[in-house]
mmCIF file of C-alpha atoms (C1' of nucleotides) in Angstrom:
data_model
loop_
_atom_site.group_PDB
_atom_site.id
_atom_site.type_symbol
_atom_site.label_atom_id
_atom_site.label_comp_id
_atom_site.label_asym_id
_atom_site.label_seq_id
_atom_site.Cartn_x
_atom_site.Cartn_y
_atom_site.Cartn_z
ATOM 1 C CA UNK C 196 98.582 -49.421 -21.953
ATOM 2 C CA UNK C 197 100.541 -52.234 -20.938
ATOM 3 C CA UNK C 198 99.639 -55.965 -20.067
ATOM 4 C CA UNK C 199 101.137 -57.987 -17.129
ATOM 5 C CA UNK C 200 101.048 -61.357 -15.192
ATOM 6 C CA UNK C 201 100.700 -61.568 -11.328
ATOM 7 C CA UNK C 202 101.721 -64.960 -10.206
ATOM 8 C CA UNK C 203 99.573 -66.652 -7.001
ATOM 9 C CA UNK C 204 99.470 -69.811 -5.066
ATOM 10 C CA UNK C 205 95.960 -70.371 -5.117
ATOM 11 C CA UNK C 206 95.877 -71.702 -1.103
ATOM 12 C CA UNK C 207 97.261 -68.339 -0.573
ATOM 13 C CA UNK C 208 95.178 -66.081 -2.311
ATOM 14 C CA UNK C 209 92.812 -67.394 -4.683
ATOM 15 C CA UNK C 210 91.391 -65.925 -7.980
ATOM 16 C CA UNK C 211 88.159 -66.282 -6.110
ATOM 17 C CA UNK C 212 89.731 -64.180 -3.326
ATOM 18 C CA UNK C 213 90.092 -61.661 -5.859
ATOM 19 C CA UNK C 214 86.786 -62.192 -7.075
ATOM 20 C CA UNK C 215 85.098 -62.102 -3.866
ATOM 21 C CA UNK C 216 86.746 -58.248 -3.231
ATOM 22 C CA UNK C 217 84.873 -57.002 -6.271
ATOM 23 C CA UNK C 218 85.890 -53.448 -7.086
ATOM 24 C CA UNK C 219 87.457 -52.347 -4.615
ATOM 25 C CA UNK C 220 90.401 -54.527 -5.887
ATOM 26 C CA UNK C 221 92.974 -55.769 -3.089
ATOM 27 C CA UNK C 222 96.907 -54.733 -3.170
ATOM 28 C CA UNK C 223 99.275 -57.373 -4.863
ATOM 29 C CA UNK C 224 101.356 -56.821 -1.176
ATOM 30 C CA UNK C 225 104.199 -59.600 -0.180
ATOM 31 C CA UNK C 226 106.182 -59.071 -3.145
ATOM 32 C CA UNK C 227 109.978 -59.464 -2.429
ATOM 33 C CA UNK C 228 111.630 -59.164 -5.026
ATOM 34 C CA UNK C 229 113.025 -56.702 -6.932
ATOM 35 C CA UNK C 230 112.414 -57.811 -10.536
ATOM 36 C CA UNK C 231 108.591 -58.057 -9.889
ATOM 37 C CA UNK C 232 108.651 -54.907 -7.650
ATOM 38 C CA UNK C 233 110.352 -52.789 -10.550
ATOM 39 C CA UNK C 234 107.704 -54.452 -12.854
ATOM 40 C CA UNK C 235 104.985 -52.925 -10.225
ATOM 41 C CA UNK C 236 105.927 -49.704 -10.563
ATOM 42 C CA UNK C 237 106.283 -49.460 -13.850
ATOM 43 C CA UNK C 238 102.659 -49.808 -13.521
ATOM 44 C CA UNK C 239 99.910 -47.189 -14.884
ATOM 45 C CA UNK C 240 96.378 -47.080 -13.669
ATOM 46 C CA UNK C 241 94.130 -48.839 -16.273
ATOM 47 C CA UNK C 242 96.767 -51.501 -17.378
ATOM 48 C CA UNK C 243 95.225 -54.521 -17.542
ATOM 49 C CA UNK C 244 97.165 -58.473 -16.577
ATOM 50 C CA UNK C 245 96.523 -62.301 -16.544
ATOM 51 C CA UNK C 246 95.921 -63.726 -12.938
ATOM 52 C CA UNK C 247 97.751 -67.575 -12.727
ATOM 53 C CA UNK C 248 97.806 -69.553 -9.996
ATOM 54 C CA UNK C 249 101.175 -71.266 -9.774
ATOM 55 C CA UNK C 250 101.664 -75.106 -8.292
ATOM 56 C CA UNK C 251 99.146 -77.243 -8.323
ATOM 57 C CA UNK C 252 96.830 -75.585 -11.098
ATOM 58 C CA UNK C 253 99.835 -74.070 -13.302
ATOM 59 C CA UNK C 254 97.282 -71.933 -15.051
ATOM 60 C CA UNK C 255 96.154 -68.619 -16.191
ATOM 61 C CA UNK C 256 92.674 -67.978 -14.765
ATOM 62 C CA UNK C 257 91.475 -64.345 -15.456
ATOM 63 C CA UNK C 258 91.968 -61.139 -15.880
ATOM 64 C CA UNK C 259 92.575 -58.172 -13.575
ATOM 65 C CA UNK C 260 93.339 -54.421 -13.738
ATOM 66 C CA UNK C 261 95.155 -52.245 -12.012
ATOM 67 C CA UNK C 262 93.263 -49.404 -10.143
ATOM 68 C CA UNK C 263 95.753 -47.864 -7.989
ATOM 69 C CA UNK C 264 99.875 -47.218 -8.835
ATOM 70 C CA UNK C 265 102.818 -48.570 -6.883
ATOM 71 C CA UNK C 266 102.561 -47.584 -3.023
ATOM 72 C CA UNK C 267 104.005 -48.640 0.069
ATOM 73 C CA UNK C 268 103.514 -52.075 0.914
ATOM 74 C CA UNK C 269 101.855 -52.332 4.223
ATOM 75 C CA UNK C 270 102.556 -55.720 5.430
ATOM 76 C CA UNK C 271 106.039 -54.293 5.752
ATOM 77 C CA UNK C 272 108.130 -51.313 7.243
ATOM 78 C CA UNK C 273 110.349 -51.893 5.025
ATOM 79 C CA UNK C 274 110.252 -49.178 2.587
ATOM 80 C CA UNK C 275 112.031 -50.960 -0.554
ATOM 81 C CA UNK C 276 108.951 -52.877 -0.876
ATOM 82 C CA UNK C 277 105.478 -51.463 -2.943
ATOM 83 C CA UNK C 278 102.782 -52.818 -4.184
ATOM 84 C CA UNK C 279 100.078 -52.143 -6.888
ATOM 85 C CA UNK C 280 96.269 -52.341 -6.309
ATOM 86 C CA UNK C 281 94.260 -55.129 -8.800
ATOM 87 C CA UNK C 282 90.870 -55.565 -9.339
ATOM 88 C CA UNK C 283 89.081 -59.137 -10.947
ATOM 89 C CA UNK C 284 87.605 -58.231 -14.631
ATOM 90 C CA UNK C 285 86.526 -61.153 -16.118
ATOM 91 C CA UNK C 286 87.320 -64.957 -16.229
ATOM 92 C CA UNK C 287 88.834 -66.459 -18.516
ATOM 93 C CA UNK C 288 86.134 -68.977 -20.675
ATOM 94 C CA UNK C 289 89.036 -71.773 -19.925
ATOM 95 C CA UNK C 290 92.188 -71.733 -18.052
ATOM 96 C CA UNK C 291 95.056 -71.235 -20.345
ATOM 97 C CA UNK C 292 97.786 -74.096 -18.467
ATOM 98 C CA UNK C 293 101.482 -73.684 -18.586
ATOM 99 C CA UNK C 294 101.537 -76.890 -20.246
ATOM 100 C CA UNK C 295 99.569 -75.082 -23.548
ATOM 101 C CA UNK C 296 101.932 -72.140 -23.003
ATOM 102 C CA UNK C 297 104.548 -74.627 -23.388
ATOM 103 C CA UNK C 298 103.359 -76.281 -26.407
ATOM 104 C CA UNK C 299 102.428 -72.608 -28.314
ATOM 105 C CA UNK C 300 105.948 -72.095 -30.324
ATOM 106 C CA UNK C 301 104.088 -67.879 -30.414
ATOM 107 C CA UNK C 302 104.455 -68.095 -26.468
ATOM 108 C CA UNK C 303 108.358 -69.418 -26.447
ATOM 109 C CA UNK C 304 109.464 -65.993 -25.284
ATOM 110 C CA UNK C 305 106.873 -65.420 -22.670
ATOM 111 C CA UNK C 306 108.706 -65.029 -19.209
ATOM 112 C CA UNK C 307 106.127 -67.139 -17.349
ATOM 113 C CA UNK C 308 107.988 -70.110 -20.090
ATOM 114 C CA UNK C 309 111.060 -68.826 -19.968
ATOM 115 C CA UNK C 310 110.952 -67.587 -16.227
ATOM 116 C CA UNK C 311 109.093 -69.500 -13.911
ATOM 117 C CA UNK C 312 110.210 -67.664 -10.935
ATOM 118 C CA UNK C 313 108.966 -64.111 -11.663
ATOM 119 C CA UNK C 314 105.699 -63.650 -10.348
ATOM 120 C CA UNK C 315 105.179 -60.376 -11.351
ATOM 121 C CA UNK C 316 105.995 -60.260 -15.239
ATOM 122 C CA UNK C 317 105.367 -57.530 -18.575
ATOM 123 C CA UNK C 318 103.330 -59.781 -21.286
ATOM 124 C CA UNK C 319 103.865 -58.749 -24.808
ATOM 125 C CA UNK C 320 101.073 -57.322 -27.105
ATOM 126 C CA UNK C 321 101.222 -60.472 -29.316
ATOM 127 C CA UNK C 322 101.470 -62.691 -26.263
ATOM 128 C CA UNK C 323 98.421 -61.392 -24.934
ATOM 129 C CA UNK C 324 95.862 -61.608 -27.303
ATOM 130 C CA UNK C 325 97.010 -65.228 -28.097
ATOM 131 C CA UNK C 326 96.221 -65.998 -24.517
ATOM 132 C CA UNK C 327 92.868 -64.287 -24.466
ATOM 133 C CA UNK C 328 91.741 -66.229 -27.748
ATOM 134 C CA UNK C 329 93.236 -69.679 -26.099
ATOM 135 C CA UNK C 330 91.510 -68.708 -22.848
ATOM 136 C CA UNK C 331 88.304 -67.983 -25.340
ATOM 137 C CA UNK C 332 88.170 -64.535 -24.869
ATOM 138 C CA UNK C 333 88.053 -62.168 -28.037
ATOM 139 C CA UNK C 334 92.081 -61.395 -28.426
ATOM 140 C CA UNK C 335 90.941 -57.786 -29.068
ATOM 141 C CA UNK C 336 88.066 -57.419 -26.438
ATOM 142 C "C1'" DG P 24 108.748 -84.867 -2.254
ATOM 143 C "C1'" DC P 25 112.526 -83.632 -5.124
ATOM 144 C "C1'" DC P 26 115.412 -80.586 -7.191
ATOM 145 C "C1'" DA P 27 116.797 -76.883 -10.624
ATOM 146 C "C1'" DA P 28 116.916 -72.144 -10.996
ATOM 147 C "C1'" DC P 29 117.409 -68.144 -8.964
ATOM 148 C "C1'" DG P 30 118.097 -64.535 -5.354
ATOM 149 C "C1'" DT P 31 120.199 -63.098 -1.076
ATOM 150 C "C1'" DT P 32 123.524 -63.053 2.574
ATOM 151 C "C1'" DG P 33 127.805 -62.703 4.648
ATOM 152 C "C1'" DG P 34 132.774 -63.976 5.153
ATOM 153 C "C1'" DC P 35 136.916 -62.891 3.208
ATOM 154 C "C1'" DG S 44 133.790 -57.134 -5.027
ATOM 155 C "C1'" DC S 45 133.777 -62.136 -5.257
ATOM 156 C "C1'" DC S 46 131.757 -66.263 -4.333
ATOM 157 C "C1'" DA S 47 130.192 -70.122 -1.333
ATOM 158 C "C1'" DA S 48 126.420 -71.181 1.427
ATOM 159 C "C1'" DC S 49 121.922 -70.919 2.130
ATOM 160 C "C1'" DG S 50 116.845 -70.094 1.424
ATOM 161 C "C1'" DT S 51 112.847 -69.871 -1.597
ATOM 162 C "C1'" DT S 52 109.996 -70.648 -5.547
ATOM 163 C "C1'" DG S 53 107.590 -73.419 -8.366
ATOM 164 C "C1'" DG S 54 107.579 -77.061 -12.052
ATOM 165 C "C1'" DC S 55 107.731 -81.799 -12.305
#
DNA sequence: GCCAACGTTGGC
DNA sequence: GCCAACGTTGGC
């Protein structure tokens, strides 16, 4: 299984939004660009990802999972474009900010640092469970 | 609100 | 195919 980050401007679509759909999930759709689409479909069903809402929070909220694999986005015709269907799984206890991202020397590498434009991004194993226990999750749960 | 970083577009 | 111009994202 792999882990993932799906970037959102909270005015636009909330992690309460997300929330709110329960678990019937909603598709990640308005993605355009190519990075974060190839990152989509590298997707599997049952991978799991952090939810952050970029701007004025700067933080990573919860976590999600993906329920359905890359499809045609249908906000568009255009048919470069796909999306992935999430789901909400659980809050985080606290937000994990960029700013603590920032200050973790384990985290240096992660592209939400070292990227800030991505919003659709792999996390790594190590990077993940670091967040979850900052977050106070169990890292292994 | 500003601007750096990045991606895309289009003229040549 | 190169690169300047432009648009967008998102941190600050």
């Amino acid at each position: 299984m792999r882990r993932w980050l799906f970037k959102s401007e909270p005015d636009v679509w909330s992690w309460d939004d997300q929330v709110a759909r329960g678990d019937r999930g909603e598709q990640w759709d308005g993605v355009r660009n190519y990075q974060a689409r190839n990152n989509m479909q590298a997707m599997a069903k049952g991978d799991l990802g952090f939810f952050y809402h970029s701007n004025k929070e700067r933080a990573i909220v919860g976590i999600v999972e993906v329920i359905a694999e890359a499809h045609p986005d249908s906000t568009t015709d255009d048919p470069r474009w796909h999306c992935v269907d999430i789901r909400a799984v659980e809050p985080l206890s606290r937000p994990v900010t960029l700013e603590m991202c920032k200050a973790e020397p384990r985290l240096a590498d992660m592209v939400l640092v070292r990227n800030s434009r991505l919003s659709v991004q792999p996390v790594a194993p190590e990077e993940w469970r670091l967040v979850r226990e900052l977050g106070g999750l169990d890292p292994d749960g």
